[in-house]
Amino acid sequence: MRGGILMQTLSKTEQKFTELKTRLVEVNDLSAAASLLQWDQSTYMPVGGGPARARQMATLQQLAHEKFIAPQIGQLLADLGDYEASLPVDDDAASLLRVTRHDYQEACQIPAQFMARLSNHVATTYEVWTRARPANDFTLVQPYLEKTLAFSQEMAQFFPGYEHIADPLIGFADYGMKTSTTRALFAELRNQLVPLVQQVTSQPLTDRSCLQQYFPEADQLAFGLAVIREFGYDFTRGRQDKTHHPFMTKFSLGDVRITTRVREHDLTEAVFSTLHEAGHALYEQGINPSYEGTPLASGTSAGVHESQSRLWENLVGRSREFWQFFYPRLQQCFPGQLGAVELETFYRAINRVERSLIRTDADELTYNLHVMIRFELELALLEGKLAVKDLPEAWNEAYRANLGLVPTTLSEGVLQDVHWYGGTIGGAFQGYTLGNLMSAQFYEAAQFAYPEIPAEMSQGRFDRLHGWLRQHIYQHGRKYNAAEVVEQATGQPLTIQPYLRYIRRKYGELYDL
Amino acid sequence: MRGGILMQTLSKTEQKFTELKTRLVEVNDLSAAASLLQWDQSTYMPVGGGPARARQMATLQQLAHEKFIAPQIGQLLADLGDYEASLPVDDDAASLLRVTRHDYQEACQIPAQFMARLSNHVATTYEVWTRARPANDFTLVQPYLEKTLAFSQEMAQFFPGYEHIADPLIGFADYGMKTSTTRALFAELRNQLVPLVQQVTSQPLTDRSCLQQYFPEADQLAFGLAVIREFGYDFTRGRQDKTHHPFMTKFSLGDVRITTRVREHDLTEAVFSTLHEAGHALYEQGINPSYEGTPLASGTSAGVHESQSRLWENLVGRSREFWQFFYPRLQQCFPGQLGAVELETFYRAINRVERSLIRTDADELTYNLHVMIRFELELALLEGKLAVKDLPEAWNEAYRANLGLVPTTLSEGVLQDVHWYGGTIGGAFQGYTLGNLMSAQFYEAAQFAYPEIPAEMSQGRFDRLHGWLRQHIYQHGRKYNAAEVVEQATGQPLTIQPYLRYIRRKYGELYDL
């Protein structure tokens, strides 16, 4: 009799768990469809498709949101609370319930009305920005950005109890990180970086003319694809297309795509953007397939995601060992251009450090300064210490202080990045530097486990590195949060030391410091 | 005072009409998203995306269906009944309400449960067919096809009061056509066609070796695109990609795409499939832009749609006048292959008549026999006069009787076309022949209005023909049904006479009859 009741209870739980998963998969499918519409818009869509496409993506995203915050999902999560509590915390079902509950609460705390107003506003602001940037006219976007700031501050209010107003916004992208901890990490990092950059950039500028020859598009693309195939990017579950601003996107664990762009007079654009996006894609392709369609089937934070794009782009893709294997192959692709260029010349060219104004073109050493400038400006805006009208001035001043350069046009300055004009203010930038820090910490741990990794790399073999990353990071998806992944994979919390060791060794050697 | 009430009433009506349109646009957006997922699956999707993609398309289609049959739409249609009645029948708003009401009633008459079971069944059947066809094994699909037949018969029962069980199924694709009328048209057509085919095919086979040389893919594609640009296909609102089975698809009136396939040893495949799909696309691109996102923004029937693909592919694209202009250009593309081939030789090659087994490869003269064979078999199955197990035999017998040929393999026989294995039985084929008939009737009317059309065509000018079609057919979308469009555009109901005149003149001259 009791057995019968227990069976019945179990099967009711199973039923509810299955119903929850079915609902989550439906939400996921709507979001995935919106992502495909976005991918298509960025790759193949004819211009005439624009107006309807914007409307269609909005429809899908809104429906996904409505379906996710449905009271039935709340009820199922409540009903399954005891079940979750009965399971070990790292059980897959328990993890799915935990992560879903977190997302559900987050989504429910933001009123649907507010989200609708916000996304309308963001769509308009983005459109204005696309005109303001080429015109170098901040006054065009200023009133919109002021409203964005108000929206961002209002957004934070839906999550009371924060320590700093930016915390909820940072938490969306990098769950678990707070303003205070991020600021502390960044302050320490800046203290180390600024003098290092000074030392390096006081030396004569490295010659990179070997990279600025004519390299036909098709050959550049073919080379990039050949590299990421060796990395382990699975082309039966992905593909690469051309776009204006490269990105990685996923429609399911069986379909993780990347995009790139090519400059025929700069070899680095297509190659390194391909390696970068492939890093993101390797992460998504490596997630446990049994998580397909659920909230677990995704990278766990902006920082961890970026750690993978930067690891494959920089720690692997700008290393001497990597090019020991691939440079002869690159020379075969471009014998006329590179046949007479030494590996060492090429290696120095792709690792040239230079104080510059554009974040996305920055080298490994200065990149984080660009990020930290934006992060601090975001905080000042949110705190009310900086008015939007004073932002261009503050931007320029920060560049002067950190990089010793001042933008001469606003499109090289405050109008440079899409983030504030295509979303909220706060939480958009810290992930880039967190990712750089993590990339070194992960790579150091992998090398500690397998000291042969660099030697293997110089023979074009990446399976051990890829395997380590898959085992310690990729497979888990969102089962563990960023802090847990870092701790489990490396045995310690996030720290800037591995990153500093990495850049000191690499650039110390490159610049004889 | 009364003015105030009237105003209020008007504004309430307007409000409801706007709400209805908003809901219809949402349904449209979900369907459009499903279409994009389908397009992507047929063009660029990596194989690993398959399982999730099928699920995602099903989710979107089901949601679109649910949203469309929502009781709120029924209520709005009821509330707007007086408004509709107050408007002239050809008013746009009245037409939208009329067409929406028709679709709504049709959709509501089929239970959601049934639709879900049917689409599951169809998905499985399709998958089995993809294995059965290369294996030439009908027994694999037979039990599934038996179930499909039962489903199809059950489907008809949701629309009681029909004259023939196939009528509701024919009505989905070709609203207004019935089994009796279609059968009568087809019987008359067959009586004329069979002896004509006999006469023509008793002559020696035309040499088409000039078409079977090596024609590089890129050049074939470029030529096809150049032609349809002259037709008036708008590339700012469309594009062409490669696929296995060419199709046209639409995501909005601003994004109407076509696909093609290339055989490098057969010039006709890419060129004529491009012209064919462009014909479908010209129709959709020509719809009144104010219908965007509503049920009016679509071709009005399978038959009228096919009339446009066949008109541009055959009546234009296989005419002597067309090639008088384009053949010198084709020779420029392929000087080695065609430089020494006379226009007349080429013209005869692309119009060779041949008794054959494959519908999609058939020439203009025999094509309709293939269609009518399938149409009669569908009817016999639905009527219960033919058992599924006897279908392969019946297929072969029909080919012997109509074309004097018997398939030696099932993949050239009953397993050839996807229609029955990827949908229901009934209503899938008549549109092809209705389209052929209409194409000639429309073209004759256009030529009657503008006798200079063929002469203009021989100078590469298609604007007058395209303009006539846009004015009389394209712009209206679904505002008028097929019978109304035919009547308005040509001044008479659908008849086989223009088609017979067309083929008698063309093939009479080609074969000296």
Coordinates of N, CA and C in Angstrom, one line a residue, chain A residues 25-26 28-30 32-33 36-40 43-50 52-53 55-56 59-60 63 66-67 235-239 241 251-257 292-293, chain B residues 25-26 28-30 32-33 36-40 43-50 52-53 55-56 59-60 63 66-67 235-239 241 251-257 292-293:
Chain A
V25 N 11.6 23.7 -23.0 CA 12.0 23.4 -24.4 C 11.2 24.4 -25.3
E26 N 10.0 24.5 -25.1 CA 9.2 25.4 -25.9 C 9.7 26.9 -25.9
N28 N 12.8 27.7 -25.1 CA 14.0 27.6 -25.8 C 13.9 27.7 -27.3
D29 N 12.9 27.0 -27.8 CA 12.7 26.9 -29.2 C 12.3 28.3 -29.8
L30 N 11.5 29.0 -29.1 CA 11.2 30.4 -29.5 C 12.4 31.3 -29.5
A32 N 15.5 30.2 -29.8 CA 16.4 29.8 -30.8 C 15.9 30.3 -32.2
A33 N 14.6 30.3 -32.4 CA 14.1 30.8 -33.7 C 14.4 32.3 -33.8
L36 N 17.9 32.5 -34.9 CA 18.1 32.2 -36.3 C 17.7 33.4 -37.2
L37 N 16.7 34.1 -36.8 CA 16.2 35.3 -37.5 C 17.3 36.4 -37.4
Q38 N 18.0 36.4 -36.3 CA 19.0 37.4 -36.1 C 20.3 37.0 -36.9
W39 N 20.6 35.8 -36.9 CA 21.7 35.3 -37.7 C 21.5 35.6 -39.2
D40 N 20.3 35.3 -39.6 CA 20.0 35.5 -41.0 C 20.0 37.0 -41.4
T43 N 23.6 37.9 -41.9 CA 24.4 37.2 -42.9 C 23.8 37.3 -44.3
Y44 N 22.5 36.9 -44.5 CA 22.0 36.7 -45.9 C 20.8 37.6 -46.2
M45 N 20.1 38.1 -45.2 CA 18.8 38.8 -45.4 C 19.0 40.0 -46.4
P46 N 18.1 40.0 -47.4 CA 18.1 41.2 -48.3 C 17.6 42.4 -47.5
V47 N 18.0 43.6 -47.9 CA 17.7 44.8 -47.1 C 16.2 45.0 -46.9
G48 N 15.4 44.6 -47.9 CA 14.0 44.8 -47.8 C 13.3 44.0 -46.7
G49 N 14.0 43.0 -46.2 CA 13.5 42.2 -45.1 C 13.5 42.9 -43.8
G50 N 14.2 44.0 -43.7 CA 14.5 44.6 -42.4 C 13.3 44.9 -41.5
A52 N 10.1 44.0 -41.4 CA 9.3 42.8 -40.9 C 10.2 42.0 -40.0
R53 N 11.4 41.9 -40.2 CA 12.3 41.1 -39.4 C 12.4 41.6 -38.0
R55 N 10.2 43.2 -36.4 CA 8.9 42.9 -35.8 C 8.8 41.4 -35.4
Q56 N 9.3 40.6 -36.3 CA 9.2 39.1 -36.1 C 10.1 38.7 -34.9
T59 N 8.4 39.8 -31.8 CA 7.3 38.8 -31.5 C 7.8 37.6 -30.8
L60 N 8.8 37.0 -31.3 CA 9.3 35.7 -30.8 C 9.9 35.9 -29.4
L63 N 7.1 36.4 -26.9 CA 6.4 35.2 -26.6 C 7.2 34.3 -25.8
E66 N 6.9 35.6 -22.3 CA 5.6 35.3 -21.7 C 5.5 33.9 -21.3
K67 N 5.9 33.0 -22.2 CA 5.8 31.6 -21.9 C 6.7 31.2 -20.7
F235 N 32.2 20.6 -37.7 CA 31.5 21.2 -38.8 C 30.2 20.5 -39.1
T236 N 30.0 19.3 -38.5 CA 28.7 18.7 -38.7 C 27.6 19.3 -37.7
R237 N 28.2 20.1 -36.8 CA 27.3 20.9 -35.9 C 27.6 22.4 -35.9
G238 N 28.0 22.8 -37.1 CA 28.3 24.3 -37.1 C 28.7 24.7 -38.5
R239 N 28.9 26.0 -38.7 CA 29.4 26.5 -40.0 C 29.8 27.9 -39.8
D241 N 29.9 31.8 -41.6 CA 29.5 32.7 -42.7 C 30.1 34.1 -42.4
F251 N 21.6 27.6 -32.2 CA 20.2 27.3 -32.4 C 19.8 26.0 -31.7
S252 N 20.8 25.1 -31.4 CA 20.7 23.9 -30.6 C 22.1 23.4 -30.4
L253 N 22.3 22.5 -29.5 CA 23.6 21.9 -29.3 C 24.1 21.3 -30.6
G254 N 23.2 21.0 -31.5 CA 23.7 20.4 -32.8 C 23.9 21.5 -33.9
D255 N 23.8 22.7 -33.5 CA 23.9 23.8 -34.6 C 24.5 25.1 -33.9
V256 N 25.8 25.1 -33.9 CA 26.5 26.2 -33.2 C 27.3 26.9 -34.2
R257 N 26.9 28.1 -34.7 CA 27.6 28.7 -35.8 C 28.4 29.9 -35.5
E292 N 20.2 19.5 -23.9 CA 19.6 20.2 -25.0 C 18.2 20.7 -24.7
G293 N 18.0 22.0 -25.1 CA 16.7 22.6 -25.0 C 16.3 23.2 -23.7
Chain B
V25 N -1.0 39.6 -37.5 CA 0.4 39.8 -37.7 C 1.3 38.9 -36.8
E26 N 0.8 38.7 -35.6 CA 1.6 37.8 -34.7 C 1.6 36.4 -35.2
N28 N 1.1 35.5 -38.3 CA 2.0 35.6 -39.5 C 3.5 35.5 -39.2
D29 N 3.9 36.2 -38.1 CA 5.3 36.3 -37.7 C 5.8 34.9 -37.3
L30 N 4.9 34.2 -36.6 CA 5.3 32.8 -36.1 C 5.4 31.9 -37.3
A32 N 6.1 32.9 -40.4 CA 7.2 33.4 -41.2 C 8.5 32.8 -40.5
A33 N 8.6 32.9 -39.2 CA 9.8 32.3 -38.5 C 9.9 30.8 -38.9
L36 N 11.4 30.5 -42.2 CA 12.9 30.8 -42.2 C 13.7 29.6 -41.7
L37 N 13.1 29.0 -40.7 CA 13.8 27.8 -40.1 C 13.9 26.7 -41.2
Q38 N 12.8 26.6 -42.0 CA 12.7 25.6 -43.1 C 13.7 26.0 -44.2
W39 N 13.7 27.2 -44.6 CA 14.7 27.7 -45.6 C 16.1 27.4 -45.2
D40 N 16.4 27.7 -43.9 CA 17.8 27.5 -43.4 C 18.1 26.0 -43.5
T43 N 19.1 25.0 -46.9 CA 20.2 25.7 -47.6 C 21.5 25.6 -46.8
Y44 N 21.5 26.0 -45.6 CA 22.8 26.2 -44.9 C 22.9 25.3 -43.6
M45 N 21.8 24.8 -43.1 CA 21.9 24.1 -41.8 C 22.9 22.9 -41.8
P46 N 23.8 22.9 -40.8 CA 24.6 21.7 -40.7 C 23.8 20.5 -40.2
V47 N 24.2 19.3 -40.6 CA 23.3 18.1 -40.4 C 23.0 17.9 -38.9
G48 N 23.9 18.3 -38.0 CA 23.6 18.2 -36.6 C 22.4 19.0 -36.1
G49 N 22.0 20.0 -36.9 CA 20.9 20.8 -36.4 C 19.5 20.1 -36.6
G50 N 19.5 19.0 -37.3 CA 18.3 18.4 -37.7 C 17.2 18.1 -36.7
A52 N 16.8 19.1 -33.5 CA 16.2 20.3 -32.8 C 15.4 21.1 -33.8
R53 N 15.8 21.2 -35.0 CA 15.1 22.0 -36.0 C 13.7 21.5 -36.2
R55 N 11.9 19.9 -34.2 CA 11.1 20.3 -33.0 C 10.7 21.7 -33.0
Q56 N 11.7 22.6 -33.4 CA 11.5 24.0 -33.3 C 10.4 24.5 -34.3
T59 N 7.1 23.5 -33.0 CA 6.7 24.4 -31.9 C 6.1 25.7 -32.5
L60 N 6.8 26.3 -33.5 CA 6.3 27.5 -34.1 C 5.0 27.3 -34.8
L63 N 2.2 26.9 -32.3 CA 1.8 28.1 -31.7 C 1.1 29.1 -32.6
E66 N -2.4 27.7 -32.7 CA -3.1 28.0 -31.5 C -3.6 29.5 -31.4
K67 N -2.6 30.4 -31.8 CA -2.9 31.8 -31.7 C -4.0 32.2 -32.7
F235 N 16.0 42.2 -56.2 CA 17.0 41.6 -55.3 C 17.2 42.3 -54.0
T236 N 16.6 43.5 -53.9 CA 16.6 44.1 -52.6 C 15.5 43.5 -51.7
R237 N 14.7 42.7 -52.3 CA 13.6 42.0 -51.5 C 13.7 40.5 -51.8
G238 N 14.9 40.0 -52.0 CA 15.0 38.6 -52.3 C 16.4 38.2 -52.6
R239 N 16.6 36.9 -52.7 CA 17.9 36.4 -53.0 C 17.8 34.9 -53.5
D241 N 19.6 31.0 -53.3 CA 20.6 30.1 -52.7 C 20.4 28.7 -53.3
F251 N 9.3 35.4 -46.2 CA 9.3 35.8 -44.8 C 8.5 37.1 -44.6
S252 N 8.4 37.9 -45.6 CA 7.6 39.1 -45.6 C 7.5 39.5 -47.0
L253 N 6.7 40.5 -47.3 CA 6.7 41.0 -48.7 C 8.0 41.7 -49.1
G254 N 8.8 42.0 -48.1 CA 10.2 42.5 -48.3 C 11.3 41.5 -48.4
D255 N 10.9 40.2 -48.3 CA 11.9 39.2 -48.3 C 11.3 37.9 -48.9
V256 N 11.4 37.8 -50.2 CA 10.8 36.7 -51.0 C 12.0 35.9 -51.7
R257 N 12.4 34.8 -51.2 CA 13.6 34.1 -51.7 C 13.3 33.0 -52.6
E292 N 0.9 43.5 -46.0 CA 2.0 42.9 -45.2 C 1.5 42.3 -43.9
G293 N 1.9 41.1 -43.6 CA 1.6 40.5 -42.3 C 0.2 40.0 -42.1

